[in-house]
Amino acid sequence: MHLTFPAPVFDANAQGASDKNFGDLPNWDLSDLYPAADAPEVQRDLDWVHTACATFAADYEGKLADLDGAGMYECITRNERISQVAGRLGSFAGLLYYQNTTDGERVKFFSDVQDKLTTSTAPLVFFSLEVNRIPDETIETMLGHADLARYRPIFERMRKMRPYQLSDELERYEHDMSIVGASAWNKLFDETVADLSFTVNGEDMGLEAIATLLSEQDRDTREAAAREIARVLGLNIKIFTRVHNTLAKMGDVEDKWRGMPTPQTGRHLSNDVEPEVVEALRNSVVAAYPKLSHRYYELKRGWLGLDKLQVWDRNAPLPMEEKRTIHWDEARKTVMDAYAGFDPKMAAIAEPFFDKGWIDAGVKPGKAPGAFAHPTVTDAHPYVMLNYLGKQRDVMTLAHELGHGVHQVLAAEQGEMLSSTPLTLAETASVFGEMLTFQKLLADAKTDAERKILLAGKVEDMINTVVRQIAFYDFECKLHEARKSGELTSADINALWMSVQGESLGPAFEFMDGYETFWSYVPHFVHSPFYVYAYAFGDGLVNALYAAYQEQPEGFQDKYFDMLKAGGSLHHSELLKPFGLDASDPKFWDKGLSMISGMIDQLEAME
């Protein structure tokens, strides 16, 4: 998962967590951002941002249309520097918070930094609004300036928002209210999830630990975990229902004021992707449910010897799969060998993540669940968060998040405004890293049983990335549409959730009582509405890219690294052109989906 504004630790040089099964798991060293939360550098930069924003507004508000190209270039670079310093502060505070979301000091520090940055940057709200009032011909004249020309994508994206921007006063009001708006509900969600406590076989654990039990070999353990998750979510469902109701209504109100035609429009704009491209992706995946998830889970039902699969069987290992804990050093070697096999430069970029405290891997009380790679700012480096539990999927998660990290390092040369990729493209390098790791493991497999286990695992991961995420997207679309008609009860949201589950997973499944609440802990619905289709976009794109790599490996690496270096400076159509690919063509998505179908063909042939 790629986070845009995360998290840190008050002891910025804490020692790595150690586990007798996993080895020495690294902790973040956040001193590359700031020495500590109470370091004078933090206050220095907060003061600098406050002054810089006020000075910027005094120098430019009401005057942008009168600038020439050189003047606009100076304006942009000053704005970019403010973003860099503010981003460093926000990243540090966020990374501390996500490392322990239940620590009161970290919670306060994160909230205080967000509050101060929101207040300080309020004077900048005028900038995009005023740019969008400048006539097109004036902007074109400015962009004739050689240094400013590279920022053309920034102006183009801003101007796509022209039809939807509010008055200056309302935009300022929304900016000032943001800290008690969506971000406050996000924090309530995060803190509620972090506080959840589950008990299985007499052992107390958090969400991350119990979720991993769903992939245990023992079916009774998987069932106990699933039922305990359902029980605890049921106890907290009122909070989650309130969070989702509020955020969906907030989105509806904003969309109405802005005149956005659909709840998804804002996400498509921020992703710099056309609605019809997303619709083509969604329709291709839904049409493929029978030949992908339905077909695979019917195979799995037979392997497990069951009349019906239950939700606790979805990620179950195959019967012949050995239970094995993967040591951290082995996980590192597996991923690094795969990266080096593609290109030694890729491994060289990934190496510092392990050696310089750029990864936080251990499962710890209060730590946010899941995983992410956060780019921080372009004059620092990314940080990766994992919750490593020694499973094969954890190795793939490491490969995934390191792919993000490599992408973020390469894109940093674009500078603060152009380095960040839209979410649809942000998943490209991460999913490609997973694919490289999988192909390495498959090539090294010594028996048909090993190959079968690896193929099945990869198919499941791809189904989770493509089928499951598109089902999530459909759920969100239904939720936001239903909320327009009034408050939704927990039962209403549960029903929407179940309406997409049977369709996507297929007839091999039946669903236990309580599964209807499993929507409630998915963080993407809260933090980044409609984010989830980006995973399917990224997987389909990578499948097509990998097919191109297999068909014509000569020179592929250079084109691939150029694509990552471009960051957010090019539209997806331009990025894919060197590979002869076009995401607007429905056949593009069918090509990606056929790779998954082909792996299921191989599994069927092994029967």
PDB file of N, CA and C in Angstrom, residues 168-254:
ATOM      1  N   ASP A 168     -12.784  31.486  -3.856  1.00  0.00           N
ATOM      2  CA  ASP A 168     -11.575  31.558  -3.028  1.00  0.00           C
ATOM      3  C   ASP A 168     -11.911  31.406  -1.554  1.00  0.00           C
ATOM      4  N   GLU A 169     -13.000  32.043  -1.115  1.00  0.00           N
ATOM      5  CA  GLU A 169     -13.363  31.989   0.303  1.00  0.00           C
ATOM      6  C   GLU A 169     -13.730  30.568   0.723  1.00  0.00           C
ATOM      7  N   LEU A 170     -14.504  29.877  -0.105  1.00  0.00           N
ATOM      8  CA  LEU A 170     -14.885  28.502   0.234  1.00  0.00           C
ATOM      9  C   LEU A 170     -13.690  27.563   0.199  1.00  0.00           C
ATOM     10  N   GLU A 171     -12.776  27.764  -0.745  1.00  0.00           N
ATOM     11  CA  GLU A 171     -11.582  26.913  -0.796  1.00  0.00           C
ATOM     12  C   GLU A 171     -10.739  27.131   0.462  1.00  0.00           C
ATOM     13  N   ARG A 172     -10.641  28.360   0.929  1.00  0.00           N
ATOM     14  CA  ARG A 172      -9.886  28.621   2.161  1.00  0.00           C
ATOM     15  C   ARG A 172     -10.587  27.979   3.366  1.00  0.00           C
ATOM     16  N   TYR A 173     -11.897  28.083   3.387  1.00  0.00           N
ATOM     17  CA  TYR A 173     -12.666  27.481   4.483  1.00  0.00           C
ATOM     18  C   TYR A 173     -12.435  25.971   4.508  1.00  0.00           C
ATOM     19  N   GLU A 174     -12.499  25.331   3.345  1.00  0.00           N
ATOM     20  CA  GLU A 174     -12.295  23.885   3.291  1.00  0.00           C
ATOM     21  C   GLU A 174     -10.886  23.515   3.751  1.00  0.00           C
ATOM     22  N   HIS A 175      -9.910  24.299   3.341  1.00  0.00           N
ATOM     23  CA  HIS A 175      -8.531  24.054   3.756  1.00  0.00           C
ATOM     24  C   HIS A 175      -8.416  24.135   5.282  1.00  0.00           C
ATOM     25  N   ASP A 176      -8.970  25.175   5.867  1.00  0.00           N
ATOM     26  CA  ASP A 176      -8.858  25.363   7.317  1.00  0.00           C
ATOM     27  C   ASP A 176      -9.612  24.278   8.081  1.00  0.00           C
ATOM     28  N   MET A 177     -10.707  23.792   7.525  1.00  0.00           N
ATOM     29  CA  MET A 177     -11.518  22.785   8.214  1.00  0.00           C
ATOM     30  C   MET A 177     -10.997  21.366   8.035  1.00  0.00           C
ATOM     31  N   SER A 178      -9.994  21.190   7.178  1.00  0.00           N
ATOM     32  CA  SER A 178      -9.562  19.834   6.835  1.00  0.00           C
ATOM     33  C   SER A 178      -9.062  19.044   8.043  1.00  0.00           C
ATOM     34  N   ILE A 179      -8.451  19.719   9.015  1.00  0.00           N
ATOM     35  CA  ILE A 179      -7.895  18.980  10.153  1.00  0.00           C
ATOM     36  C   ILE A 179      -8.979  18.423  11.070  1.00  0.00           C
ATOM     37  N   VAL A 180     -10.185  18.984  11.004  1.00  0.00           N
ATOM     38  CA  VAL A 180     -11.282  18.419  11.793  1.00  0.00           C
ATOM     39  C   VAL A 180     -12.308  17.761  10.868  1.00  0.00           C
ATOM     40  N   GLY A 181     -11.905  17.552   9.641  1.00  0.00           N
ATOM     41  CA  GLY A 181     -12.759  16.892   8.668  1.00  0.00           C
ATOM     42  C   GLY A 181     -12.326  15.457   8.453  1.00  0.00           C
ATOM     43  N   ALA A 182     -12.010  15.131   7.194  1.00  0.00           N
ATOM     44  CA  ALA A 182     -11.675  13.744   6.854  1.00  0.00           C
ATOM     45  C   ALA A 182     -10.492  13.232   7.659  1.00  0.00           C
ATOM     46  N   SER A 183      -9.455  14.057   7.867  1.00  0.00           N
ATOM     47  CA  SER A 183      -8.272  13.562   8.573  1.00  0.00           C
ATOM     48  C   SER A 183      -8.598  13.179  10.013  1.00  0.00           C
ATOM     49  N   ALA A 184      -9.538  13.887  10.644  1.00  0.00           N
ATOM     50  CA  ALA A 184      -9.928  13.529  12.009  1.00  0.00           C
ATOM     51  C   ALA A 184     -10.657  12.189  12.039  1.00  0.00           C
ATOM     52  N   TRP A 185     -11.517  11.955  11.060  1.00  0.00           N
ATOM     53  CA  TRP A 185     -12.209  10.663  10.996  1.00  0.00           C
ATOM     54  C   TRP A 185     -11.229   9.544  10.635  1.00  0.00           C
ATOM     55  N   ASN A 186     -10.231   9.858   9.821  1.00  0.00           N
ATOM     56  CA  ASN A 186      -9.192   8.873   9.523  1.00  0.00           C
ATOM     57  C   ASN A 186      -8.472   8.443  10.794  1.00  0.00           C
ATOM     58  N   LYS A 187      -8.144   9.429  11.632  1.00  0.00           N
ATOM     59  CA  LYS A 187      -7.437   9.100  12.875  1.00  0.00           C
ATOM     60  C   LYS A 187      -8.314   8.286  13.814  1.00  0.00           C
ATOM     61  N   LEU A 188      -9.586   8.622  13.894  1.00  0.00           N
ATOM     62  CA  LEU A 188     -10.498   7.821  14.723  1.00  0.00           C
ATOM     63  C   LEU A 188     -10.509   6.376  14.234  1.00  0.00           C
ATOM     64  N   PHE A 189     -10.578   6.200  12.920  1.00  0.00           N
ATOM     65  CA  PHE A 189     -10.555   4.849  12.350  1.00  0.00           C
ATOM     66  C   PHE A 189      -9.250   4.138  12.696  1.00  0.00           C
ATOM     67  N   ASP A 190      -8.110   4.798  12.457  1.00  0.00           N
ATOM     68  CA  ASP A 190      -6.807   4.183  12.719  1.00  0.00           C
ATOM     69  C   ASP A 190      -6.670   3.767  14.184  1.00  0.00           C
ATOM     70  N   GLU A 191      -7.058   4.658  15.081  1.00  0.00           N
ATOM     71  CA  GLU A 191      -6.893   4.380  16.508  1.00  0.00           C
ATOM     72  C   GLU A 191      -7.841   3.282  16.968  1.00  0.00           C
ATOM     73  N   THR A 192      -9.043   3.237  16.384  1.00  0.00           N
ATOM     74  CA  THR A 192      -9.985   2.164  16.715  1.00  0.00           C
ATOM     75  C   THR A 192      -9.445   0.815  16.268  1.00  0.00           C
ATOM     76  N   VAL A 193      -8.935   0.764  15.037  1.00  0.00           N
ATOM     77  CA  VAL A 193      -8.381  -0.494  14.516  1.00  0.00           C
ATOM     78  C   VAL A 193      -7.168  -0.935  15.343  1.00  0.00           C
ATOM     79  N   ALA A 194      -6.298   0.027  15.676  1.00  0.00           N
ATOM     80  CA  ALA A 194      -5.092  -0.317  16.439  1.00  0.00           C
ATOM     81  C   ALA A 194      -5.441  -0.835  17.825  1.00  0.00           C
ATOM     82  N   ASP A 195      -6.565  -0.404  18.387  1.00  0.00           N
ATOM     83  CA  ASP A 195      -6.973  -0.828  19.729  1.00  0.00           C
ATOM     84  C   ASP A 195      -7.732  -2.146  19.745  1.00  0.00           C
ATOM     85  N   LEU A 196      -8.114  -2.660  18.580  1.00  0.00           N
ATOM     86  CA  LEU A 196      -8.869  -3.910  18.544  1.00  0.00           C
ATOM     87  C   LEU A 196      -8.030  -5.042  19.129  1.00  0.00           C
ATOM     88  N   SER A 197      -8.664  -5.841  19.961  1.00  0.00           N
ATOM     89  CA  SER A 197      -7.962  -6.974  20.592  1.00  0.00           C
ATOM     90  C   SER A 197      -8.744  -8.252  20.322  1.00  0.00           C
ATOM     91  N   PHE A 198      -8.028  -9.264  19.852  1.00  0.00           N
ATOM     92  CA  PHE A 198      -8.620 -10.553  19.481  1.00  0.00           C
ATOM     93  C   PHE A 198      -7.995 -11.651  20.323  1.00  0.00           C
ATOM     94  N   THR A 199      -8.761 -12.690  20.597  1.00  0.00           N
ATOM     95  CA  THR A 199      -8.246 -13.808  21.383  1.00  0.00           C
ATOM     96  C   THR A 199      -8.526 -15.111  20.644  1.00  0.00           C
ATOM     97  N   VAL A 200      -7.474 -15.850  20.335  1.00  0.00           N
ATOM     98  CA  VAL A 200      -7.591 -17.155  19.686  1.00  0.00           C
ATOM     99  C   VAL A 200      -6.744 -18.145  20.472  1.00  0.00           C
ATOM    100  N   ASN A 201      -7.369 -19.255  20.871  1.00  0.00           N
ATOM    101  CA  ASN A 201      -6.680 -20.291  21.650  1.00  0.00           C
ATOM    102  C   ASN A 201      -5.975 -19.716  22.873  1.00  0.00           C
ATOM    103  N   GLY A 202      -6.648 -18.774  23.530  1.00  0.00           N
ATOM    104  CA  GLY A 202      -6.116 -18.195  24.759  1.00  0.00           C
ATOM    105  C   GLY A 202      -5.056 -17.141  24.576  1.00  0.00           C
ATOM    106  N   GLU A 203      -4.715 -16.807  23.331  1.00  0.00           N
ATOM    107  CA  GLU A 203      -3.676 -15.806  23.071  1.00  0.00           C
ATOM    108  C   GLU A 203      -4.313 -14.513  22.565  1.00  0.00           C
ATOM    109  N   ASP A 204      -3.945 -13.388  23.182  1.00  0.00           N
ATOM    110  CA  ASP A 204      -4.431 -12.076  22.762  1.00  0.00           C
ATOM    111  C   ASP A 204      -3.533 -11.527  21.663  1.00  0.00           C
ATOM    112  N   MET A 205      -4.134 -10.879  20.685  1.00  0.00           N
ATOM    113  CA  MET A 205      -3.357 -10.366  19.547  1.00  0.00           C
ATOM    114  C   MET A 205      -4.112  -9.234  18.870  1.00  0.00           C
ATOM    115  N   GLY A 206      -3.391  -8.487  18.009  1.00  0.00           N
ATOM    116  CA  GLY A 206      -3.990  -7.420  17.222  1.00  0.00           C
ATOM    117  C   GLY A 206      -4.469  -7.919  15.876  1.00  0.00           C
ATOM    118  N   LEU A 207      -4.981  -6.986  15.062  1.00  0.00           N
ATOM    119  CA  LEU A 207      -5.562  -7.347  13.775  1.00  0.00           C
ATOM    120  C   LEU A 207      -4.551  -8.000  12.844  1.00  0.00           C
ATOM    121  N   GLU A 208      -3.318  -7.450  12.789  1.00  0.00           N
ATOM    122  CA  GLU A 208      -2.317  -7.987  11.865  1.00  0.00           C
ATOM    123  C   GLU A 208      -2.006  -9.440  12.177  1.00  0.00           C
ATOM    124  N   ALA A 209      -1.867  -9.745  13.467  1.00  0.00           N
ATOM    125  CA  ALA A 209      -1.504 -11.107  13.870  1.00  0.00           C
ATOM    126  C   ALA A 209      -2.641 -12.084  13.620  1.00  0.00           C
ATOM    127  N   ILE A 210      -3.874 -11.670  13.922  1.00  0.00           N
ATOM    128  CA  ILE A 210      -4.982 -12.608  13.717  1.00  0.00           C
ATOM    129  C   ILE A 210      -5.266 -12.808  12.227  1.00  0.00           C
ATOM    130  N   ALA A 211      -5.056 -11.775  11.438  1.00  0.00           N
ATOM    131  CA  ALA A 211      -5.293 -11.911   9.999  1.00  0.00           C
ATOM    132  C   ALA A 211      -4.364 -12.951   9.385  1.00  0.00           C
ATOM    133  N   THR A 212      -3.144 -13.043   9.919  1.00  0.00           N
ATOM    134  CA  THR A 212      -2.200 -14.019   9.353  1.00  0.00           C
ATOM    135  C   THR A 212      -2.624 -15.455   9.682  1.00  0.00           C
ATOM    136  N   LEU A 213      -3.436 -15.624  10.727  1.00  0.00           N
ATOM    137  CA  LEU A 213      -3.933 -16.963  11.055  1.00  0.00           C
ATOM    138  C   LEU A 213      -4.894 -17.495   9.987  1.00  0.00           C
ATOM    139  N   LEU A 214      -5.443 -16.603   9.175  1.00  0.00           N
ATOM    140  CA  LEU A 214      -6.342 -17.038   8.113  1.00  0.00           C
ATOM    141  C   LEU A 214      -5.613 -17.789   7.009  1.00  0.00           C
ATOM    142  N   SER A 215      -4.297 -17.771   7.036  1.00  0.00           N
ATOM    143  CA  SER A 215      -3.526 -18.555   6.058  1.00  0.00           C
ATOM    144  C   SER A 215      -2.758 -19.691   6.728  1.00  0.00           C
ATOM    145  N   GLU A 216      -3.177 -20.070   7.945  1.00  0.00           N
ATOM    146  CA  GLU A 216      -2.573 -21.212   8.631  1.00  0.00           C
ATOM    147  C   GLU A 216      -3.016 -22.521   7.976  1.00  0.00           C
ATOM    148  N   GLN A 217      -2.195 -23.558   8.124  1.00  0.00           N
ATOM    149  CA  GLN A 217      -2.533 -24.865   7.568  1.00  0.00           C
ATOM    150  C   GLN A 217      -3.731 -25.497   8.276  1.00  0.00           C
ATOM    151  N   ASP A 218      -3.817 -25.332   9.594  1.00  0.00           N
ATOM    152  CA  ASP A 218      -4.876 -25.963  10.378  1.00  0.00           C
ATOM    153  C   ASP A 218      -6.211 -25.249  10.162  1.00  0.00           C
ATOM    154  N   ARG A 219      -7.206 -25.990   9.675  1.00  0.00           N
ATOM    155  CA  ARG A 219      -8.489 -25.355   9.331  1.00  0.00           C
ATOM    156  C   ARG A 219      -9.225 -24.850  10.563  1.00  0.00           C
ATOM    157  N   ASP A 220      -9.132 -25.577  11.676  1.00  0.00           N
ATOM    158  CA  ASP A 220      -9.805 -25.132  12.899  1.00  0.00           C
ATOM    159  C   ASP A 220      -9.259 -23.780  13.359  1.00  0.00           C
ATOM    160  N   THR A 221      -7.947 -23.605  13.203  1.00  0.00           N
ATOM    161  CA  THR A 221      -7.340 -22.316  13.584  1.00  0.00           C
ATOM    162  C   THR A 221      -7.846 -21.201  12.685  1.00  0.00           C
ATOM    163  N   ARG A 222      -7.926 -21.487  11.378  1.00  0.00           N
ATOM    164  CA  ARG A 222      -8.435 -20.476  10.449  1.00  0.00           C
ATOM    165  C   ARG A 222      -9.873 -20.100  10.787  1.00  0.00           C
ATOM    166  N   GLU A 223     -10.687 -21.110  11.072  1.00  0.00           N
ATOM    167  CA  GLU A 223     -12.088 -20.843  11.411  1.00  0.00           C
ATOM    168  C   GLU A 223     -12.194 -20.029  12.697  1.00  0.00           C
ATOM    169  N   ALA A 224     -11.413 -20.415  13.704  1.00  0.00           N
ATOM    170  CA  ALA A 224     -11.451 -19.679  14.975  1.00  0.00           C
ATOM    171  C   ALA A 224     -11.064 -18.217  14.766  1.00  0.00           C
ATOM    172  N   ALA A 225     -10.054 -17.985  13.908  1.00  0.00           N
ATOM    173  CA  ALA A 225      -9.618 -16.610  13.629  1.00  0.00           C
ATOM    174  C   ALA A 225     -10.716 -15.828  12.921  1.00  0.00           C
ATOM    175  N   ALA A 226     -11.320 -16.429  11.899  1.00  0.00           N
ATOM    176  CA  ALA A 226     -12.374 -15.736  11.144  1.00  0.00           C
ATOM    177  C   ALA A 226     -13.548 -15.386  12.043  1.00  0.00           C
ATOM    178  N   ARG A 227     -13.947 -16.318  12.884  1.00  0.00           N
ATOM    179  CA  ARG A 227     -15.106 -16.065  13.766  1.00  0.00           C
ATOM    180  C   ARG A 227     -14.761 -15.015  14.827  1.00  0.00           C
ATOM    181  N   GLU A 228     -13.518 -15.009  15.299  1.00  0.00           N
ATOM    182  CA  GLU A 228     -13.125 -13.999  16.280  1.00  0.00           C
ATOM    183  C   GLU A 228     -13.052 -12.614  15.642  1.00  0.00           C
ATOM    184  N   ILE A 229     -12.561 -12.539  14.403  1.00  0.00           N
ATOM    185  CA  ILE A 229     -12.561 -11.248  13.694  1.00  0.00           C
ATOM    186  C   ILE A 229     -13.990 -10.736  13.552  1.00  0.00           C
ATOM    187  N   ALA A 230     -14.895 -11.635  13.152  1.00  0.00           N
ATOM    188  CA  ALA A 230     -16.293 -11.245  12.998  1.00  0.00           C
ATOM    189  C   ALA A 230     -16.883 -10.773  14.328  1.00  0.00           C
ATOM    190  N   ARG A 231     -16.560 -11.470  15.417  1.00  0.00           N
ATOM    191  CA  ARG A 231     -17.097 -11.094  16.735  1.00  0.00           C
ATOM    192  C   ARG A 231     -16.633  -9.690  17.134  1.00  0.00           C
ATOM    193  N   VAL A 232     -15.337  -9.430  17.008  1.00  0.00           N
ATOM    194  CA  VAL A 232     -14.796  -8.142  17.441  1.00  0.00           C
ATOM    195  C   VAL A 232     -15.259  -7.013  16.522  1.00  0.00           C
ATOM    196  N   LEU A 233     -15.293  -7.256  15.224  1.00  0.00           N
ATOM    197  CA  LEU A 233     -15.806  -6.224  14.315  1.00  0.00           C
ATOM    198  C   LEU A 233     -17.267  -5.922  14.628  1.00  0.00           C
ATOM    199  N   GLY A 234     -18.028  -6.964  14.949  1.00  0.00           N
ATOM    200  CA  GLY A 234     -19.426  -6.768  15.306  1.00  0.00           C
ATOM    201  C   GLY A 234     -19.600  -5.875  16.521  1.00  0.00           C
ATOM    202  N   LEU A 235     -18.700  -6.025  17.488  1.00  0.00           N
ATOM    203  CA  LEU A 235     -18.773  -5.199  18.700  1.00  0.00           C
ATOM    204  C   LEU A 235     -18.474  -3.729  18.408  1.00  0.00           C
ATOM    205  N   ASN A 236     -17.708  -3.483  17.351  1.00  0.00           N
ATOM    206  CA  ASN A 236     -17.278  -2.117  17.024  1.00  0.00           C
ATOM    207  C   ASN A 236     -17.963  -1.549  15.788  1.00  0.00           C
ATOM    208  N   ILE A 237     -18.966  -2.258  15.289  1.00  0.00           N
ATOM    209  CA  ILE A 237     -19.516  -1.909  13.984  1.00  0.00           C
ATOM    210  C   ILE A 237     -20.165  -0.529  13.973  1.00  0.00           C
ATOM    211  N   LYS A 238     -20.673  -0.075  15.124  1.00  0.00           N
ATOM    212  CA  LYS A 238     -21.313   1.246  15.157  1.00  0.00           C
ATOM    213  C   LYS A 238     -20.314   2.359  14.848  1.00  0.00           C
ATOM    214  N   ILE A 239     -19.093   2.236  15.386  1.00  0.00           N
ATOM    215  CA  ILE A 239     -18.076   3.252  15.100  1.00  0.00           C
ATOM    216  C   ILE A 239     -17.721   3.252  13.623  1.00  0.00           C
ATOM    217  N   PHE A 240     -17.496   2.053  13.080  1.00  0.00           N
ATOM    218  CA  PHE A 240     -17.119   1.967  11.668  1.00  0.00           C
ATOM    219  C   PHE A 240     -18.253   2.464  10.761  1.00  0.00           C
ATOM    220  N   THR A 241     -19.483   2.174  11.130  1.00  0.00           N
ATOM    221  CA  THR A 241     -20.628   2.654  10.355  1.00  0.00           C
ATOM    222  C   THR A 241     -20.693   4.175  10.381  1.00  0.00           C
ATOM    223  N   ARG A 242     -20.462   4.759  11.552  1.00  0.00           N
ATOM    224  CA  ARG A 242     -20.462   6.215  11.663  1.00  0.00           C
ATOM    225  C   ARG A 242     -19.349   6.833  10.811  1.00  0.00           C
ATOM    226  N   VAL A 243     -18.152   6.257  10.862  1.00  0.00           N
ATOM    227  CA  VAL A 243     -17.034   6.784  10.072  1.00  0.00           C
ATOM    228  C   VAL A 243     -17.382   6.766   8.582  1.00  0.00           C
ATOM    229  N   HIS A 244     -17.898   5.646   8.095  1.00  0.00           N
ATOM    230  CA  HIS A 244     -18.193   5.525   6.667  1.00  0.00           C
ATOM    231  C   HIS A 244     -19.354   6.423   6.259  1.00  0.00           C
ATOM    232  N   ASN A 245     -20.402   6.488   7.086  1.00  0.00           N
ATOM    233  CA  ASN A 245     -21.511   7.387   6.787  1.00  0.00           C
ATOM    234  C   ASN A 245     -21.049   8.829   6.672  1.00  0.00           C
ATOM    235  N   THR A 246     -20.233   9.239   7.636  1.00  0.00           N
ATOM    236  CA  THR A 246     -19.791  10.633   7.673  1.00  0.00           C
ATOM    237  C   THR A 246     -18.910  10.968   6.478  1.00  0.00           C
ATOM    238  N   LEU A 247     -17.936  10.125   6.204  1.00  0.00           N
ATOM    239  CA  LEU A 247     -17.022  10.408   5.096  1.00  0.00           C
ATOM    240  C   LEU A 247     -17.731  10.376   3.750  1.00  0.00           C
ATOM    241  N   ALA A 248     -18.641   9.426   3.573  1.00  0.00           N
ATOM    242  CA  ALA A 248     -19.376   9.368   2.306  1.00  0.00           C
ATOM    243  C   ALA A 248     -20.256  10.605   2.137  1.00  0.00           C
ATOM    244  N   LYS A 249     -20.891  11.059   3.228  1.00  0.00           N
ATOM    245  CA  LYS A 249     -21.715  12.261   3.138  1.00  0.00           C
ATOM    246  C   LYS A 249     -20.858  13.498   2.893  1.00  0.00           C
ATOM    247  N   MET A 250     -19.709  13.590   3.568  1.00  0.00           N
ATOM    248  CA  MET A 250     -18.801  14.700   3.320  1.00  0.00           C
ATOM    249  C   MET A 250     -18.399  14.745   1.849  1.00  0.00           C
ATOM    250  N   GLY A 251     -18.102  13.575   1.299  1.00  0.00           N
ATOM    251  CA  GLY A 251     -17.746  13.511  -0.117  1.00  0.00           C
ATOM    252  C   GLY A 251     -18.890  13.954  -1.010  1.00  0.00           C
ATOM    253  N   ASP A 252     -20.107  13.541  -0.654  1.00  0.00           N
ATOM    254  CA  ASP A 252     -21.282  13.910  -1.445  1.00  0.00           C
ATOM    255  C   ASP A 252     -21.512  15.415  -1.423  1.00  0.00           C
ATOM    256  N   VAL A 253     -21.371  16.014  -0.235  1.00  0.00           N
ATOM    257  CA  VAL A 253     -21.560  17.460  -0.113  1.00  0.00           C
ATOM    258  C   VAL A 253     -20.519  18.209  -0.946  1.00  0.00           C
ATOM    259  N   GLU A 254     -19.258  17.780  -0.835  1.00  0.00           N
ATOM    260  CA  GLU A 254     -18.205  18.450  -1.604  1.00  0.00           C
ATOM    261  C   GLU A 254     -18.426  18.287  -3.099  1.00  0.00           C
TER     262      GLU A 254
END
